[in-house]
Amino acid sequence: MFDESKDVSNIEQFGAMVRMKDDQGNVLVLFLDLQDLQIEVTIDGTASFTGRKNGMIQKLCDEFPWILPFYSCNHRLQLALQEATNDSNNLNLKKVLGSTEDICSYYQGNVKRHEALKQIHKINDEEDMIELQGPSVVRWSMYLQLVNSIPRELPSIRYHLESVKDHNPIANGYFLIINKKDFIFHLVILQTVQSIIELTVKIFQQHCIDLSESIPRIQTLKDRLAILEKDDITSKEYMEEFEDDQNE
């Protein structure tokens, strides 16, 4: 265990200890001397720990070369991706992502509505429905399953919402959202972006690439998100191409 603190003189200190139980179940705490032991340090990637020149880990390694640091690049990756997806230029994208999550919860959280989707599949002589999948617990790729499952179930969802919207204000609201002409377009963009995020994560995990060495990849992701900026000509061109494909 490591504990960073300051004493009464406001001098920063860094303590290392081992906490264990003996055969009788008594908790023992042993304070360690970094100079005498091979120390492994596992950190979550915060800048104060991992700065290349002045980070705490770098200073420790300069002083004690036998320290073995382990970095969680996924944590830093998640922060970078979160910054990209929360950019103010991507308001429309964020709205659609939130709407898809709400629609998924609308059916997953109610057995009756979920069963209604199954019945629609049976009426149309279709195969068993594709289960809607909400956000996963993995933060850096949590929306990939969501944005991939919603479009495939959209015809059944639209049919059900239309049948109940007259006496259900919530269903009516969702029905209006999914019938906007740019809803599917934004879903396609979300699928592309989330796939890139998933691919980036796999590359990081398999090859232990440092985030600072992959800034161009992160910048590419942010550039793709930026096409949805209001009044951006690129977004308009994408929309026109998408509508042409739909008409064909």
Tab-separated table of C-alpha atoms in Angstrom:
chain	number	residue	atom	x	y	z
A	1	MET	CA	0.000	0.000	0.000
A	2	PHE	CA	1.156	3.510	-0.735
A	3	ASP	CA	0.064	6.676	0.999
A	4	GLU	CA	0.993	10.153	-0.146
A	5	SER	CA	0.539	12.832	2.506
A	6	LYS	CA	2.031	15.944	4.107
A	7	ASP	CA	3.275	16.416	7.638
A	8	VAL	CA	2.770	19.458	9.858
A	9	SER	CA	5.554	21.293	8.040
A	10	ASN	CA	3.668	20.810	4.753
A	11	ILE	CA	6.435	18.639	3.306
A	12	GLU	CA	5.170	15.955	0.950
A	13	GLN	CA	5.883	12.405	2.022
A	14	PHE	CA	5.400	9.047	0.353
A	15	GLY	CA	5.081	5.968	2.523
A	16	ALA	CA	5.124	2.308	1.490
A	17	MET	CA	3.811	-0.497	3.662
A	18	VAL	CA	2.725	-4.121	3.563
A	19	ARG	CA	-0.440	-5.114	5.405
A	20	MET	CA	-0.904	-8.834	6.119
A	21	LYS	CA	-2.454	-11.333	8.517
A	22	ASP	CA	-0.506	-13.843	10.584
A	23	ASP	CA	-1.586	-17.417	11.371
A	24	GLN	CA	-3.770	-16.187	14.226
A	25	GLY	CA	-5.564	-13.658	12.030
A	26	ASN	CA	-3.821	-10.629	13.512
A	27	VAL	CA	-3.274	-7.738	11.090
A	28	LEU	CA	0.371	-6.743	10.763
A	29	VAL	CA	1.610	-3.549	9.128
A	30	LEU	CA	5.239	-3.416	8.038
A	31	PHE	CA	6.693	-0.134	6.824
A	32	LEU	CA	9.237	-0.644	4.073
A	33	ASP	CA	12.487	0.970	3.056
A	34	LEU	CA	12.527	1.494	-0.712
A	35	GLN	CA	16.306	1.141	-0.791
A	36	ASP	CA	16.263	-2.446	0.425
A	37	LEU	CA	13.460	-4.011	-1.580
A	38	GLN	CA	12.388	-4.598	-5.155
A	39	ILE	CA	9.222	-2.501	-5.364
A	40	GLU	CA	6.394	-2.828	-7.878
A	41	VAL	CA	4.197	0.237	-8.334
A	42	THR	CA	0.819	-0.090	-10.083
A	43	ILE	CA	-0.950	3.174	-10.874
A	44	ASP	CA	-4.120	4.289	-12.631
A	45	GLY	CA	-2.519	6.774	-14.991
A	46	THR	CA	-3.194	10.146	-13.359
A	47	ALA	CA	-0.897	12.857	-14.657
A	48	SER	CA	0.705	13.569	-11.281
A	49	PHE	CA	1.925	9.972	-11.176
A	50	THR	CA	2.991	9.446	-14.787
A	51	GLY	CA	4.420	12.739	-16.009
A	52	ARG	CA	7.461	11.923	-18.161
A	53	LYS	CA	9.807	14.432	-16.510
A	54	ASN	CA	8.344	15.541	-13.211
A	55	GLY	CA	5.834	12.813	-12.396
A	56	MET	CA	6.151	11.128	-9.033
A	57	ILE	CA	6.900	7.710	-10.552
A	58	GLN	CA	9.640	9.157	-12.745
A	59	LYS	CA	11.262	10.806	-9.744
A	60	LEU	CA	11.090	7.560	-7.793
A	61	CYS	CA	12.671	5.661	-10.691
A	62	ASP	CA	15.461	8.240	-10.905
A	63	GLU	CA	16.158	7.801	-7.207
A	64	PHE	CA	15.511	4.041	-7.014
A	65	PRO	CA	16.193	2.413	-10.434
A	66	TRP	CA	14.996	-1.017	-9.291
A	67	ILE	CA	11.367	0.115	-8.952
A	68	LEU	CA	9.040	-1.614	-11.444
A	69	PRO	CA	6.209	0.728	-12.543
A	70	PHE	CA	3.031	-0.612	-14.194
A	71	TYR	CA	0.820	1.909	-15.970
A	72	SER	CA	-2.887	1.624	-16.722
A	73	CYS	CA	-3.011	3.116	-20.213
A	74	ASN	CA	-6.711	2.249	-20.448
A	75	HIS	CA	-7.528	4.778	-17.745
A	76	ARG	CA	-5.806	7.561	-19.640
A	77	LEU	CA	-7.382	6.367	-22.866
A	78	GLN	CA	-10.826	6.513	-21.289
A	79	LEU	CA	-10.245	10.101	-20.151
A	80	ALA	CA	-9.132	11.112	-23.661
A	81	LEU	CA	-12.126	9.449	-25.295
A	82	GLN	CA	-14.493	10.976	-22.769
A	83	GLU	CA	-13.088	14.415	-23.547
A	84	ALA	CA	-13.577	13.786	-27.268
A	85	THR	CA	-17.164	12.556	-26.999
A	86	ASN	CA	-18.127	15.349	-24.586
A	87	ASP	CA	-16.840	18.086	-26.879
A	88	SER	CA	-19.329	20.931	-27.259
A	89	ASN	CA	-19.276	20.470	-31.040
A	90	ASN	CA	-20.877	17.047	-30.653
A	91	LEU	CA	-24.112	18.078	-28.967
A	92	ASN	CA	-26.309	16.377	-31.585
A	93	LEU	CA	-24.323	13.173	-31.286
A	94	LYS	CA	-24.617	13.205	-27.498
A	95	LYS	CA	-28.380	13.733	-27.712
A	96	VAL	CA	-28.851	10.730	-29.996
A	97	LEU	CA	-26.610	8.593	-27.802
A	98	GLY	CA	-28.670	9.548	-24.763
A	99	SER	CA	-31.913	8.847	-26.620
A	100	THR	CA	-30.779	5.369	-27.683
A	101	GLU	CA	-29.817	4.581	-24.102
A	102	ASP	CA	-33.234	5.766	-22.866
A	103	ILE	CA	-35.082	3.711	-25.499
A	104	CYS	CA	-33.077	0.628	-24.591
A	105	SER	CA	-33.936	1.096	-20.901
A	106	TYR	CA	-37.587	1.685	-21.853
A	107	TYR	CA	-37.824	-1.883	-23.169
A	108	GLN	CA	-35.278	-3.643	-20.989
A	109	GLY	CA	-36.834	-2.328	-17.807
A	110	ASN	CA	-40.378	-3.494	-18.586
A	111	VAL	CA	-41.352	-7.124	-19.243
A	112	LYS	CA	-44.603	-6.165	-20.991
A	113	ARG	CA	-42.932	-3.858	-23.505
A	114	HIS	CA	-40.112	-6.339	-24.066
A	115	GLU	CA	-42.639	-9.086	-24.774
A	116	ALA	CA	-44.446	-6.765	-27.201
A	117	LEU	CA	-41.310	-6.586	-29.355
A	118	LYS	CA	-41.146	-10.385	-29.442
A	119	GLN	CA	-44.769	-10.568	-30.567
A	120	ILE	CA	-44.071	-8.112	-33.381
A	121	HIS	CA	-41.335	-10.420	-34.640
A	122	LYS	CA	-43.729	-13.374	-34.584
A	123	ILE	CA	-46.423	-11.446	-36.451
A	124	ASN	CA	-43.925	-10.555	-39.165
A	125	ASP	CA	-42.637	-14.162	-39.334
A	126	GLU	CA	-39.174	-12.969	-38.422
A	127	GLU	CA	-36.510	-14.788	-36.491
A	128	ASP	CA	-36.173	-14.272	-32.766
A	129	MET	CA	-35.553	-10.681	-31.849
A	130	ILE	CA	-32.061	-9.372	-31.300
A	131	GLU	CA	-31.748	-8.561	-27.638
A	132	LEU	CA	-31.242	-4.873	-26.943
A	133	GLN	CA	-27.976	-4.335	-25.131
A	134	GLY	CA	-27.425	-1.359	-22.881
A	135	PRO	CA	-24.060	0.231	-22.036
A	136	SER	CA	-21.457	-2.190	-20.745
A	137	VAL	CA	-19.384	-1.738	-17.600
A	138	VAL	CA	-16.217	-1.161	-19.638
A	139	ARG	CA	-16.040	2.617	-19.741
A	140	TRP	CA	-13.931	3.088	-22.852
A	141	SER	CA	-16.153	0.917	-25.072
A	142	MET	CA	-19.410	0.968	-23.153
A	143	TYR	CA	-21.693	2.162	-25.971
A	144	LEU	CA	-20.599	-0.158	-28.802
A	145	GLN	CA	-23.171	-2.886	-28.089
A	146	LEU	CA	-25.895	-0.286	-27.590
A	147	VAL	CA	-25.443	1.520	-30.912
A	148	ASN	CA	-25.135	-1.806	-32.754
A	149	SER	CA	-28.281	-3.391	-31.307
A	150	ILE	CA	-30.704	-0.440	-31.527
A	151	PRO	CA	-30.661	0.021	-35.353
A	152	ARG	CA	-31.380	-3.663	-35.989
A	153	GLU	CA	-34.454	-3.529	-33.767
A	154	LEU	CA	-35.584	-0.098	-34.943
A	155	PRO	CA	-38.418	-1.311	-37.274
A	156	SER	CA	-40.029	-3.296	-34.445
A	157	ILE	CA	-39.502	-0.460	-31.979
A	158	ARG	CA	-41.071	2.032	-34.390
A	159	TYR	CA	-44.063	-0.261	-34.964
A	160	HIS	CA	-44.653	-0.714	-31.240
A	161	LEU	CA	-44.239	2.968	-30.367
A	162	GLU	CA	-46.664	3.968	-33.109
A	163	SER	CA	-49.294	1.584	-31.716
A	164	VAL	CA	-49.165	3.033	-28.186
A	165	LYS	CA	-48.097	6.651	-28.704
A	166	ASP	CA	-51.635	8.086	-28.618
A	167	HIS	CA	-52.126	7.170	-24.964
A	168	ASN	CA	-48.476	7.111	-23.833
A	169	PRO	CA	-46.626	10.464	-23.840
A	170	ILE	CA	-43.231	8.811	-23.267
A	171	ALA	CA	-43.724	6.471	-26.223
A	172	ASN	CA	-44.854	9.428	-28.330
A	173	GLY	CA	-41.669	11.311	-27.440
A	174	TYR	CA	-39.474	8.382	-28.454
A	175	PHE	CA	-41.498	7.914	-31.643
A	176	LEU	CA	-40.856	11.521	-32.660
A	177	ILE	CA	-37.139	11.164	-31.915
A	178	ILE	CA	-36.547	8.035	-33.995
A	179	ASN	CA	-38.497	9.467	-36.937
A	180	LYS	CA	-36.280	12.517	-37.283
A	181	LYS	CA	-34.472	12.342	-40.596
A	182	ASP	CA	-31.015	12.648	-39.025
A	183	PHE	CA	-31.538	10.039	-36.274
A	184	ILE	CA	-30.331	7.064	-38.332
A	185	PHE	CA	-27.511	9.142	-39.781
A	186	HIS	CA	-26.231	9.954	-36.311
A	187	LEU	CA	-26.540	6.299	-35.311
A	188	VAL	CA	-24.306	5.349	-38.244
A	189	ILE	CA	-21.738	7.907	-37.097
A	190	LEU	CA	-21.961	6.535	-33.550
A	191	GLN	CA	-21.357	3.003	-34.798
A	192	THR	CA	-18.281	4.172	-36.675
A	193	VAL	CA	-16.904	6.138	-33.735
A	194	GLN	CA	-17.540	3.377	-31.194
A	195	SER	CA	-15.906	0.821	-33.497
A	196	ILE	CA	-12.818	3.035	-33.735
A	197	ILE	CA	-12.751	3.324	-29.949
A	198	GLU	CA	-12.987	-0.458	-29.599
A	199	LEU	CA	-10.191	-0.983	-32.130
A	200	THR	CA	-7.989	1.601	-30.433
A	201	VAL	CA	-8.459	-0.067	-27.059
A	202	LYS	CA	-7.507	-3.484	-28.445
A	203	ILE	CA	-4.339	-2.072	-29.987
A	204	PHE	CA	-3.410	-0.425	-26.696
A	205	GLN	CA	-4.056	-3.588	-24.714
A	206	GLN	CA	-2.245	-5.949	-27.074
A	207	HIS	CA	0.816	-3.842	-27.753
A	208	CYS	CA	1.066	-1.672	-24.614
A	209	ILE	CA	1.263	1.500	-26.685
A	210	ASP	CA	1.808	4.622	-24.638
A	211	LEU	CA	-1.017	7.130	-25.048
A	212	SER	CA	1.394	9.976	-25.770
A	213	GLU	CA	2.670	8.023	-28.787
A	214	SER	CA	-0.845	7.653	-30.199
A	215	ILE	CA	-2.130	11.218	-30.050
A	216	PRO	CA	-2.693	11.197	-33.866
A	217	ARG	CA	-5.131	8.294	-33.455
A	218	ILE	CA	-7.020	10.152	-30.723
A	219	GLN	CA	-7.004	13.324	-32.823
A	220	THR	CA	-8.490	11.374	-35.741
A	221	LEU	CA	-11.278	10.235	-33.468
A	222	LYS	CA	-11.977	13.811	-32.386
A	223	ASP	CA	-11.946	14.966	-36.019
A	224	ARG	CA	-14.557	12.356	-36.922
A	225	LEU	CA	-16.742	13.526	-34.073
A	226	ALA	CA	-16.330	17.155	-35.128
A	227	ILE	CA	-18.182	16.601	-38.407
A	228	LEU	CA	-21.420	17.001	-36.492
A	229	GLU	CA	-20.621	20.580	-35.555
A	230	LYS	CA	-23.590	22.833	-36.253
A	231	ASP	CA	-23.592	24.312	-39.774
A	232	ASP	CA	-20.465	22.339	-40.647
A	233	ILE	CA	-20.381	21.780	-44.421
A	234	THR	CA	-18.882	18.308	-43.927
A	235	SER	CA	-21.874	17.257	-41.875
A	236	LYS	CA	-24.248	18.551	-44.538
A	237	GLU	CA	-22.410	16.643	-47.248
A	238	TYR	CA	-22.532	13.444	-45.211
A	239	MET	CA	-26.246	13.953	-44.678
A	240	GLU	CA	-26.913	14.460	-48.378
A	241	GLU	CA	-24.963	11.319	-49.287
A	242	PHE	CA	-26.824	9.346	-46.640
A	243	GLU	CA	-30.228	10.524	-47.892
A	244	ASP	CA	-29.259	9.636	-51.472
A	245	ASP	CA	-28.319	6.123	-50.376
A	246	GLN	CA	-31.604	5.753	-48.518
A	247	ASN	CA	-33.615	6.885	-51.544
A	248	GLU	CA	-31.864	4.351	-53.758
